[in-house]
Each structure stands twice: as structure tokens, then as C-alpha cells.
């Protein structure tokens, strides 16, 4: 994610939402999109920066969740256990984090690198759960794997207990609902090379849609007005 200086774009960037359950491989897909020229905004990376030592969200988190911040350092595991055990706690955390993530996202959307890219990928784990995110994008991509794969990957790669991974999955939108809402699906149950092949083919479709949207609507296209054509969204790679 670039830290380029803000600029004033002539037209709004074509915005593609990228989501998927925990351990689905969103970052792997996003990295490939970036290699192909897309500008990637990672909501998780922004959130992590906000909650790192000295981060803007730490004072509010410390006040809302006593004991999870010690000497200015967030115990992420402790916070995770609290928020995924209680929907009220999770909403309190989202109320603290989401406005700050949204502000930083808006800044990045206006930077020169974003406006010069063929399209912008906005990687958001809770893309469909948030009406704000869902109404701003032009189309959505879901990186999809089955639950058993999610649990195995997160437990093995991140050292998170399987029970905690299941709790996180249960707190997220059901897989079937994500698939119902999206326009594109990337199947990440196989190799990285096969994921890259799907991303490469989808990139071509997204570039064509972005060009079409800018040509038809130009600067008049407002956020939330979908610029994709029905035919181009009819199939997934």
C-alpha cells in the first residue's frame, strides 16, 4: 500500500472490493493484483497501524477494554478473545476502528498512485457486513475456501487455536451469503499458481470495466454508482 501524497483526481477511481473469510488468501490475491498494476488499499493493514504502539486508536481501545493495553502495547490475542466472545464488544471495537480506517482509506483513494492505476482494490474482511463499504464499490471479489481449509491454514500459519478460528468464522458472514452477494469468485483451494492464473484473467476483465465506466460516466459518476456492465459481470474466472 503506497503512502503517496494526496492529489485531486479528475475522476473517481474504479473501486473493486476484495473480501473472503479468515485464512482464505485475500492477501495472496491482493499481492498479485498489485503486481499487475492495481492500487491496493488494505483495511487490515490500516487497522494494524492504528493499533500499533503509538497508534491513534490505542487510547480509546484501552478505555473500552481494560487490560488489553499494557505500557502502550496492545495484546492482540487478548483483544481477539474478548471481541469474538461478545457481539457487543465487537461492535464497540468496530465503532472505534472503522471511522479511522474510513478516513485513511479516503486519503489513499485521492493519492496520485491510486488515481493513475487502472483500478483500486479495497481489501476488506467485513466488506459486505458494512453498508458503507458495500455501497462504495463498483463490484466485489470473494476469495473462497472451505471452512476446514480456513481452520488448517490459520492454525498452522498463525498459531491460532482451532476453537478461536471457528469462533472468528462464526462471527463473520456465512460463506454462502458472501458467494451470493459477490460478482466474482476466486477459488483458492489449490496452488498459488492457480490462484495467480485466476487473478490474471480477472485483471483483464476489471481493466475493461474500469475503462468502460470512465468513458461512459467520467467525473459525473458518484461513489456507489456501479460502473460495470451486466455482461462483463455475468461470469467468474
One Martini backbone bead per residue (centre of mass of N, CA, C, O) as a GRO file, in nm:
protein
  237
    1UNK     BB    1   0.093   0.037   0.025
    2UNK     BB    2   0.078   0.358  -0.039
    3UNK     BB    3   0.219   0.703   0.062
    4UNK     BB    4   0.115   0.895  -0.121
    5UNK     BB    5   0.027   1.189  -0.215
    6UNK     BB    6  -0.223   1.381  -0.239
    7UNK     BB    7  -0.489   1.433  -0.475
    8UNK     BB    8  -0.690   1.556  -0.751
    9UNK     BB    9  -0.917   1.392  -0.911
   10UNK     BB   10  -1.099   1.373  -1.205
   11UNK     BB   11  -1.173   1.078  -1.122
   12UNK     BB   12  -1.309   0.811  -1.002
   13UNK     BB   13  -1.214   0.530  -0.898
   14UNK     BB   14  -1.217   0.203  -0.960
   15UNK     BB   15  -1.392  -0.006  -0.724
   16UNK     BB   16  -1.267  -0.305  -0.561
   17UNK     BB   17  -1.384  -0.557  -0.374
   18UNK     BB   18  -1.203  -0.752  -0.123
   19UNK     BB   19  -1.283  -1.082   0.001
   20UNK     BB   20  -1.299  -1.303   0.294
   21UNK     BB   21  -1.220  -1.530   0.489
   22UNK     BB   22  -1.035  -1.654   0.707
   23UNK     BB   23  -0.766  -1.792   0.527
   24UNK     BB   24  -0.828  -1.751   0.206
   25UNK     BB   25  -0.617  -1.533   0.051
   26UNK     BB   26  -0.629  -1.220   0.005
   27UNK     BB   27  -0.330  -1.131  -0.004
   28UNK     BB   28  -0.244  -1.301  -0.247
   29UNK     BB   29  -0.434  -1.162  -0.444
   30UNK     BB   30  -0.349  -0.866  -0.396
   31UNK     BB   31  -0.053  -0.897  -0.480
   32UNK     BB   32  -0.118  -0.967  -0.774
   33UNK     BB   33  -0.271  -0.714  -0.848
   34UNK     BB   34  -0.029  -0.527  -0.794
   35UNK     BB   35   0.161  -0.652  -1.010
   36UNK     BB   36  -0.059  -0.560  -1.243
   37UNK     BB   37  -0.137  -0.237  -1.125
   38UNK     BB   38  -0.290  -0.219  -0.883
   39UNK     BB   39  -0.441  -0.050  -0.619
   40UNK     BB   40  -0.387  -0.116  -0.271
   41UNK     BB   41  -0.624  -0.137   0.000
   42UNK     BB   42  -0.564  -0.221   0.345
   43UNK     BB   43  -0.759  -0.245   0.616
   44UNK     BB   44  -0.579  -0.413   0.807
   45UNK     BB   45  -0.325  -0.236   0.791
   46UNK     BB   46  -0.456   0.013   0.905
   47UNK     BB   47  -0.551  -0.112   1.170
   48UNK     BB   48  -0.270  -0.194   1.270
   49UNK     BB   49  -0.155   0.094   1.284
   50UNK     BB   50  -0.371   0.201   1.490
   51UNK     BB   51  -0.270  -0.049   1.707
   52UNK     BB   52  -0.004   0.036   1.743
   53UNK     BB   53   0.241   0.180   1.874
   54UNK     BB   54   0.092   0.498   1.889
   55UNK     BB   55  -0.179   0.464   1.798
   56UNK     BB   56  -0.486   0.628   1.754
   57UNK     BB   57  -0.668   0.383   1.898
   58UNK     BB   58  -0.553   0.304   2.183
   59UNK     BB   59  -0.696   0.483   2.395
   60UNK     BB   60  -0.986   0.375   2.335
   61UNK     BB   61  -0.927   0.077   2.384
   62UNK     BB   62  -0.828   0.099   2.677
   63UNK     BB   63  -1.105   0.214   2.780
   64UNK     BB   64  -1.297  -0.024   2.664
   65UNK     BB   65  -1.046  -0.252   2.733
   66UNK     BB   66  -0.941  -0.357   3.002
   67UNK     BB   67  -0.601  -0.502   2.979
   68UNK     BB   68  -0.503  -0.486   2.655
   69UNK     BB   69  -0.318  -0.243   2.756
   70UNK     BB   70   0.047  -0.227   2.791
   71UNK     BB   71   0.261   0.015   2.773
   72UNK     BB   72   0.131   0.081   2.475
   73UNK     BB   73   0.048  -0.230   2.426
   74UNK     BB   74  -0.116  -0.460   2.236
   75UNK     BB   75  -0.315  -0.744   2.307
   76UNK     BB   76  -0.439  -0.920   2.055
   77UNK     BB   77  -0.533  -1.183   2.178
   78UNK     BB   78  -0.712  -1.064   2.401
   79UNK     BB   79  -0.896  -0.900   2.215
   80UNK     BB   80  -0.998  -1.133   2.044
   81UNK     BB   81  -1.139  -1.289   2.270
   82UNK     BB   82  -1.341  -1.067   2.343
   83UNK     BB   83  -1.482  -0.996   2.058
   84UNK     BB   84  -1.555  -1.312   1.987
   85UNK     BB   85  -1.747  -1.341   2.259
   86UNK     BB   86  -1.881  -1.048   2.176
   87UNK     BB   87  -2.088  -0.842   2.002
   88UNK     BB   88  -2.059  -0.584   2.171
   89UNK     BB   89  -1.751  -0.569   2.163
   90UNK     BB   90  -1.722  -0.563   1.858
   91UNK     BB   91  -1.881  -0.296   1.817
   92UNK     BB   92  -1.694  -0.118   1.984
   93UNK     BB   93  -1.447  -0.158   1.809
   94UNK     BB   94  -1.569  -0.065   1.538
   95UNK     BB   95  -1.634   0.227   1.639
   96UNK     BB   96  -1.328   0.295   1.659
   97UNK     BB   97  -1.199   0.194   1.380
   98UNK     BB   98  -1.369   0.257   1.119
   99UNK     BB   99  -1.345   0.570   1.091
  100UNK     BB  100  -1.030   0.563   1.061
  101UNK     BB  101  -1.018   0.384   0.812
  102UNK     BB  102  -1.192   0.563   0.631
  103UNK     BB  103  -1.011   0.812   0.632
  104UNK     BB  104  -0.757   0.673   0.511
  105UNK     BB  105  -0.889   0.570   0.256
  106UNK     BB  106  -0.962   0.846   0.135
  107UNK     BB  107  -0.672   0.941   0.109
  108UNK     BB  108  -0.573   0.709  -0.082
  109UNK     BB  109  -0.780   0.758  -0.315
  110UNK     BB  110  -0.630   1.055  -0.377
  111UNK     BB  111  -0.383   0.949  -0.473
  112UNK     BB  112  -0.185   0.925  -0.743
  113UNK     BB  113  -0.159   0.615  -0.765
  114UNK     BB  114  -0.466   0.558  -0.768
  115UNK     BB  115  -0.547   0.745  -1.019
  116UNK     BB  116  -0.338   0.582  -1.221
  117UNK     BB  117  -0.473   0.336  -1.190
  118UNK     BB  118  -0.697   0.119  -1.331
  119UNK     BB  119  -0.751   0.024  -1.026
  120UNK     BB  120  -0.906  -0.042  -0.705
  121UNK     BB  121  -0.819  -0.227  -0.422
  122UNK     BB  122  -1.042  -0.324  -0.150
  123UNK     BB  123  -0.943  -0.475   0.143
  124UNK     BB  124  -1.219  -0.642   0.321
  125UNK     BB  125  -1.340  -0.858   0.546
  126UNK     BB  126  -1.624  -0.667   0.599
  127UNK     BB  127  -1.769  -0.573   0.336
  128UNK     BB  128  -2.083  -0.670   0.366
  129UNK     BB  129  -2.131  -0.572   0.667
  130UNK     BB  130  -2.080  -0.288   0.532
  131UNK     BB  131  -2.256  -0.038   0.390
  132UNK     BB  132  -2.032   0.157   0.316
  133UNK     BB  133  -1.861  -0.031   0.144
  134UNK     BB  134  -2.081  -0.161  -0.046
  135UNK     BB  135  -2.166   0.133  -0.177
  136UNK     BB  136  -1.869   0.208  -0.306
  137UNK     BB  137  -1.854  -0.016  -0.494
  138UNK     BB  138  -1.851  -0.174  -0.822
  139UNK     BB  139  -1.726  -0.449  -0.716
  140UNK     BB  140  -1.682  -0.803  -0.628
  141UNK     BB  141  -1.450  -1.017  -0.441
  142UNK     BB  142  -1.411  -1.366  -0.365
  143UNK     BB  143  -1.220  -1.555  -0.150
  144UNK     BB  144  -1.234  -1.915  -0.166
  145UNK     BB  145  -1.299  -2.148   0.106
  146UNK     BB  146  -1.312  -2.387   0.319
  147UNK     BB  147  -1.328  -2.434   0.654
  148UNK     BB  148  -1.100  -2.642   0.691
  149UNK     BB  149  -0.886  -2.464   0.553
  150UNK     BB  150  -0.897  -2.226   0.738
  151UNK     BB  151  -0.815  -2.370   1.000
  152UNK     BB  152  -0.546  -2.487   0.905
  153UNK     BB  153  -0.403  -2.225   0.820
  154UNK     BB  154  -0.429  -2.055   1.083
  155UNK     BB  155  -0.309  -2.261   1.280
  156UNK     BB  156  -0.035  -2.301   1.129
  157UNK     BB  157   0.058  -1.995   1.049
  158UNK     BB  158  -0.052  -1.839   1.338
  159UNK     BB  159  -0.124  -2.011   1.603
  160UNK     BB  160  -0.431  -2.056   1.615
  161UNK     BB  161  -0.677  -2.183   1.760
  162UNK     BB  162  -0.936  -2.361   1.638
  163UNK     BB  163  -1.160  -2.238   1.819
  164UNK     BB  164  -1.099  -1.945   1.736
  165UNK     BB  165  -1.146  -1.974   1.436
  166UNK     BB  166  -1.442  -2.059   1.458
  167UNK     BB  167  -1.537  -1.799   1.596
  168UNK     BB  168  -1.464  -1.614   1.362
  169UNK     BB  169  -1.635  -1.748   1.146
  170UNK     BB  170  -1.909  -1.714   1.303
  171UNK     BB  171  -1.880  -1.388   1.299
  172UNK     BB  172  -1.903  -1.412   1.010
  173UNK     BB  173  -2.008  -1.431   0.717
  174UNK     BB  174  -2.141  -1.651   0.539
  175UNK     BB  175  -2.032  -1.806   0.269
  176UNK     BB  176  -2.301  -1.810   0.104
  177UNK     BB  177  -2.346  -1.499   0.122
  178UNK     BB  178  -2.095  -1.402  -0.019
  179UNK     BB  179  -2.155  -1.555  -0.287
  180UNK     BB  180  -2.427  -1.406  -0.343
  181UNK     BB  181  -2.300  -1.097  -0.351
  182UNK     BB  182  -2.104  -1.150  -0.564
  183UNK     BB  183  -1.932  -1.136  -0.887
  184UNK     BB  184  -1.660  -1.276  -0.784
  185UNK     BB  185  -1.452  -1.582  -0.788
  186UNK     BB  186  -1.180  -1.716  -0.593
  187UNK     BB  187  -1.020  -2.020  -0.599
  188UNK     BB  188  -0.814  -2.127  -0.298
  189UNK     BB  189  -0.767  -2.466  -0.286
  190UNK     BB  190  -0.495  -2.455  -0.421
  191UNK     BB  191  -0.261  -2.304  -0.583
  192UNK     BB  192  -0.091  -2.018  -0.639
  193UNK     BB  193  -0.082  -2.041  -0.946
  194UNK     BB  194  -0.395  -2.068  -0.980
  195UNK     BB  195  -0.464  -1.800  -0.855
  196UNK     BB  196  -0.304  -1.623  -1.052
  197UNK     BB  197  -0.459  -1.706  -1.305
  198UNK     BB  198  -0.729  -1.583  -1.214
  199UNK     BB  199  -0.630  -1.294  -1.170
  200UNK     BB  200  -0.529  -1.238  -1.456
  201UNK     BB  201  -0.810  -1.268  -1.591
  202UNK     BB  202  -0.961  -1.058  -1.415
  203UNK     BB  203  -0.794  -0.808  -1.478
  204UNK     BB  204  -0.894  -0.773  -1.767
  205UNK     BB  205  -1.190  -0.718  -1.687
  206UNK     BB  206  -1.142  -0.473  -1.500
  207UNK     BB  207  -1.012  -0.286  -1.704
  208UNK     BB  208  -1.252  -0.277  -1.897
  209UNK     BB  209  -1.458  -0.166  -1.690
  210UNK     BB  210  -1.308   0.092  -1.615
  211UNK     BB  211  -1.307   0.216  -1.895
  212UNK     BB  212  -1.609   0.219  -1.935
  213UNK     BB  213  -1.686   0.393  -1.689
  214UNK     BB  214  -1.516   0.644  -1.768
  215UNK     BB  215  -1.638   0.691  -2.048
  216UNK     BB  216  -1.942   0.720  -1.962
  217UNK     BB  217  -1.912   0.903  -1.682
  218UNK     BB  218  -1.679   1.009  -1.542
  219UNK     BB  219  -1.705   1.261  -1.311
  220UNK     BB  220  -2.022   1.196  -1.256
  221UNK     BB  221  -1.949   0.954  -1.098
  222UNK     BB  222  -2.062   0.821  -0.813
  223UNK     BB  223  -2.052   0.686  -0.530
  224UNK     BB  224  -2.218   0.367  -0.588
  225UNK     BB  225  -2.203   0.376  -0.896
  226UNK     BB  226  -2.217   0.134  -1.109
  227UNK     BB  227  -1.981   0.058  -1.389
  228UNK     BB  228  -2.074  -0.216  -1.470
  229UNK     BB  229  -2.147  -0.461  -1.686
  230UNK     BB  230  -2.352  -0.724  -1.705
  231UNK     BB  231  -2.183  -0.909  -1.893
  232UNK     BB  232  -1.902  -0.887  -1.733
  233UNK     BB  233  -2.055  -1.012  -1.457
  234UNK     BB  234  -2.161  -1.312  -1.537
  235UNK     BB  235  -1.863  -1.414  -1.472
  236UNK     BB  236  -1.608  -1.627  -1.366
  237UNK     BB  237  -1.275  -1.741  -1.371
   0.00000   0.00000   0.00000
